[in-house]
């Protein structure tokens, strides 16, 4: 009887240890951050001169532990800053079949060092649409949809809504 009891106790401890290792592994896999460095060239077709309305947009995305940070950085053709919008919030859902992250933005910071009249049209639109949502509901809902990705080349094509922005992104870290 003592032999049977020892085996039962040993198997119970071994089962608990295997279950604990499984839980730790699942948590480490699910907590892996998504980090994307994205870029796009912006062009305002209403610009009067050849270089009028041309800007570069860099978007840095960090999604980790249910939190999201999206930093839109705008640059003039000479590399000088044309403005910045930083959004922080929570991931409300992730749709694996469409690779879409639905984010509820809680806070937004806009650059103050650049005159709003000189902002790129895209930045003005993003500021306007997000402020509209903040004034109505206190939050701004957006989605980040991965249209195409090639993890072997660390590359993805990403659509940001409602800003209607498609960017080429370098995958820095991902669970894509």
Tab-separated table of C-alpha atoms in Angstrom:
chain	number	residue	atom	x	y	z
A	1	UNK	CA	0.000	0.000	0.000
A	2	UNK	CA	2.861	2.410	0.781
A	3	UNK	CA	4.351	1.814	-2.687
A	4	UNK	CA	1.054	2.691	-4.360
A	5	UNK	CA	0.740	5.882	-2.261
A	6	UNK	CA	4.298	6.981	-3.171
A	7	UNK	CA	3.589	6.481	-6.891
A	8	UNK	CA	0.321	8.419	-6.621
A	9	UNK	CA	2.020	11.311	-4.847
A	10	UNK	CA	4.916	11.335	-7.339
A	11	UNK	CA	2.531	11.287	-10.341
A	12	UNK	CA	0.437	14.091	-8.803
A	13	UNK	CA	3.531	16.241	-8.247
A	14	UNK	CA	4.806	15.480	-11.770
A	15	UNK	CA	1.410	16.386	-13.275
A	16	UNK	CA	1.318	19.667	-11.326
A	17	UNK	CA	4.853	20.481	-12.473
A	18	UNK	CA	4.000	19.798	-16.134
A	19	UNK	CA	0.832	21.912	-15.856
A	20	UNK	CA	2.796	24.792	-14.271
A	21	UNK	CA	5.405	24.648	-17.054
A	22	UNK	CA	2.593	24.705	-19.641
A	23	UNK	CA	0.983	27.769	-18.056
A	24	UNK	CA	4.321	29.597	-17.885
A	25	UNK	CA	5.019	28.775	-21.541
A	26	UNK	CA	1.576	29.965	-22.681
A	27	UNK	CA	1.961	33.219	-20.760
A	28	UNK	CA	5.394	33.883	-22.237
A	29	UNK	CA	4.103	33.237	-25.766
A	30	UNK	CA	0.947	35.336	-25.329
A	31	UNK	CA	2.806	38.266	-23.716
A	32	UNK	CA	5.224	38.636	-26.615
A	33	UNK	CA	5.134	42.191	-27.854
A	34	UNK	CA	4.326	43.288	-31.388
A	35	UNK	CA	6.697	46.040	-32.493
A	36	UNK	CA	6.415	47.556	-35.961
A	37	UNK	CA	8.350	50.429	-37.527
A	38	UNK	CA	6.287	51.702	-40.442
A	39	UNK	CA	6.810	54.324	-43.103
A	40	UNK	CA	4.873	55.978	-45.874
A	41	UNK	CA	5.284	58.899	-48.229
A	42	UNK	CA	2.476	61.446	-48.079
A	43	UNK	CA	1.458	63.589	-50.995
A	44	UNK	CA	-1.167	66.335	-51.013
A	45	UNK	CA	-2.367	66.597	-54.585
A	46	UNK	CA	-3.507	70.188	-53.937
A	47	UNK	CA	0.062	71.432	-53.454
A	48	UNK	CA	0.969	74.236	-55.860
A	49	UNK	CA	4.684	73.497	-56.264
A	50	UNK	CA	6.341	70.174	-56.990
A	51	UNK	CA	7.493	69.655	-53.387
A	52	UNK	CA	4.442	71.244	-51.723
A	53	UNK	CA	2.430	68.747	-49.767
A	54	UNK	CA	5.119	66.053	-49.752
A	55	UNK	CA	5.939	64.608	-46.363
A	56	UNK	CA	7.235	61.414	-44.858
A	57	UNK	CA	5.316	59.560	-42.192
A	58	UNK	CA	6.869	57.154	-39.714
A	59	UNK	CA	4.524	55.150	-37.505
A	60	UNK	CA	5.872	53.189	-34.554
A	61	UNK	CA	3.522	50.561	-33.114
A	62	UNK	CA	3.997	48.775	-29.801
A	63	UNK	CA	1.410	46.251	-28.639
A	64	UNK	CA	2.204	44.441	-25.405
A	65	UNK	CA	0.166	42.900	-22.588
A	66	UNK	CA	-3.096	44.308	-23.918
A	67	UNK	CA	-1.732	47.855	-24.202
A	68	UNK	CA	-1.049	49.728	-27.419
A	69	UNK	CA	1.044	52.746	-28.306
A	70	UNK	CA	0.963	54.281	-31.784
A	71	UNK	CA	3.322	57.150	-32.562
A	72	UNK	CA	2.740	59.027	-35.842
A	73	UNK	CA	5.809	61.131	-36.708
A	74	UNK	CA	5.716	63.478	-39.698
A	75	UNK	CA	8.772	64.860	-41.493
A	76	UNK	CA	9.418	67.456	-44.173
A	77	UNK	CA	11.487	66.480	-47.210
A	78	UNK	CA	14.604	67.975	-45.598
A	79	UNK	CA	14.185	65.661	-42.586
A	80	UNK	CA	12.955	68.299	-40.162
A	81	UNK	CA	9.974	67.503	-37.962
A	82	UNK	CA	6.560	68.463	-39.305
A	83	UNK	CA	4.686	67.201	-36.236
A	84	UNK	CA	3.817	64.196	-34.112
A	85	UNK	CA	0.739	62.484	-32.695
A	86	UNK	CA	1.192	59.898	-29.948
A	87	UNK	CA	-1.781	57.685	-29.043
A	88	UNK	CA	-1.973	55.254	-26.136
A	89	UNK	CA	-4.706	52.836	-25.204
A	90	UNK	CA	-5.807	49.243	-24.871
A	91	UNK	CA	-6.237	46.417	-27.339
A	92	UNK	CA	-9.956	45.622	-27.213
A	93	UNK	CA	-9.752	42.587	-29.484
A	94	UNK	CA	-7.553	40.820	-31.946
A	95	UNK	CA	-9.131	39.136	-34.939
A	96	UNK	CA	-6.702	36.351	-35.912
A	97	UNK	CA	-8.406	35.484	-39.206
A	98	UNK	CA	-7.981	39.044	-40.530
A	99	UNK	CA	-4.915	39.943	-38.400
A	100	UNK	CA	-6.665	43.056	-37.109
A	101	UNK	CA	-6.001	44.704	-33.753
A	102	UNK	CA	-8.900	46.837	-32.511
A	103	UNK	CA	-7.537	49.532	-30.214
A	104	UNK	CA	-9.371	51.877	-27.873
A	105	UNK	CA	-7.184	54.985	-27.557
A	106	UNK	CA	-7.438	56.655	-24.141
A	107	UNK	CA	-4.855	59.437	-24.493
A	108	UNK	CA	-3.497	61.499	-27.352
A	109	UNK	CA	-0.562	63.912	-27.396
A	110	UNK	CA	0.080	66.244	-30.328
A	111	UNK	CA	3.270	68.156	-31.010
A	112	UNK	CA	3.198	71.725	-29.823
A	113	UNK	CA	6.439	72.940	-31.401
A	114	UNK	CA	5.020	73.072	-34.934
A	115	UNK	CA	2.339	75.546	-36.071
A	116	UNK	CA	-0.902	73.664	-36.793
A	117	UNK	CA	-1.253	75.484	-40.107
A	118	UNK	CA	2.020	73.904	-41.253
A	119	UNK	CA	0.939	70.381	-40.324
A	120	UNK	CA	0.619	67.873	-43.176
A	121	UNK	CA	-2.993	67.381	-44.302
A	122	UNK	CA	-2.894	63.795	-43.078
A	123	UNK	CA	-1.906	64.962	-39.594
A	124	UNK	CA	-4.675	67.572	-39.581
A	125	UNK	CA	-7.190	64.890	-40.563
A	126	UNK	CA	-5.948	62.395	-37.937
A	127	UNK	CA	-6.021	65.097	-35.262
A	128	UNK	CA	-9.530	66.169	-36.287
A	129	UNK	CA	-11.089	62.692	-36.500
A	130	UNK	CA	-9.565	61.495	-33.220
A	131	UNK	CA	-10.561	64.709	-31.412
A	132	UNK	CA	-14.099	64.259	-32.723
A	133	UNK	CA	-14.239	60.779	-31.192
A	134	UNK	CA	-12.673	61.957	-27.914
A	135	UNK	CA	-15.255	64.722	-27.544
A	136	UNK	CA	-18.163	62.307	-28.155
A	137	UNK	CA	-17.118	59.226	-26.190
A	138	UNK	CA	-13.875	60.038	-24.391
A	139	UNK	CA	-11.985	57.533	-26.504
A	140	UNK	CA	-10.877	57.010	-30.079
A	141	UNK	CA	-11.344	53.584	-31.643
A	142	UNK	CA	-8.949	52.553	-34.345
A	143	UNK	CA	-7.814	49.394	-36.056
A	144	UNK	CA	-4.443	48.143	-37.190
A	145	UNK	CA	-4.861	45.527	-39.920
A	146	UNK	CA	-1.948	43.530	-41.271
A	147	UNK	CA	-2.773	43.185	-44.963
A	148	UNK	CA	0.286	41.130	-45.854
A	149	UNK	CA	3.335	39.932	-43.969
A	150	UNK	CA	6.504	38.009	-44.668
A	151	UNK	CA	8.111	37.172	-41.348
A	152	UNK	CA	11.122	35.613	-43.083
A	153	UNK	CA	11.914	39.087	-44.461
A	154	UNK	CA	10.637	40.966	-41.359
A	155	UNK	CA	8.195	42.921	-43.516
A	156	UNK	CA	4.466	43.704	-43.360
A	157	UNK	CA	1.967	45.928	-45.147
A	158	UNK	CA	-0.350	47.512	-42.584
A	159	UNK	CA	-3.596	49.504	-42.850
A	160	UNK	CA	-4.389	52.015	-40.096
A	161	UNK	CA	-8.045	53.057	-39.778
A	162	UNK	CA	-9.719	55.554	-39.577
A	163	UNK	CA	-6.665	57.468	-40.792
A	164	UNK	CA	-6.787	55.537	-44.102
A	165	UNK	CA	-3.033	54.992	-44.013
A	166	UNK	CA	-1.248	52.082	-45.663
A	167	UNK	CA	2.372	51.671	-44.623
A	168	UNK	CA	5.249	49.350	-45.292
A	169	UNK	CA	6.524	48.114	-41.948
A	170	UNK	CA	9.618	46.472	-40.604
A	171	UNK	CA	8.695	43.777	-38.095
A	172	UNK	CA	10.964	44.303	-35.093
A	173	UNK	CA	9.203	41.840	-32.820
A	174	UNK	CA	6.032	39.975	-33.512
A	175	UNK	CA	3.583	37.219	-32.838
A	176	UNK	CA	2.244	37.632	-36.372
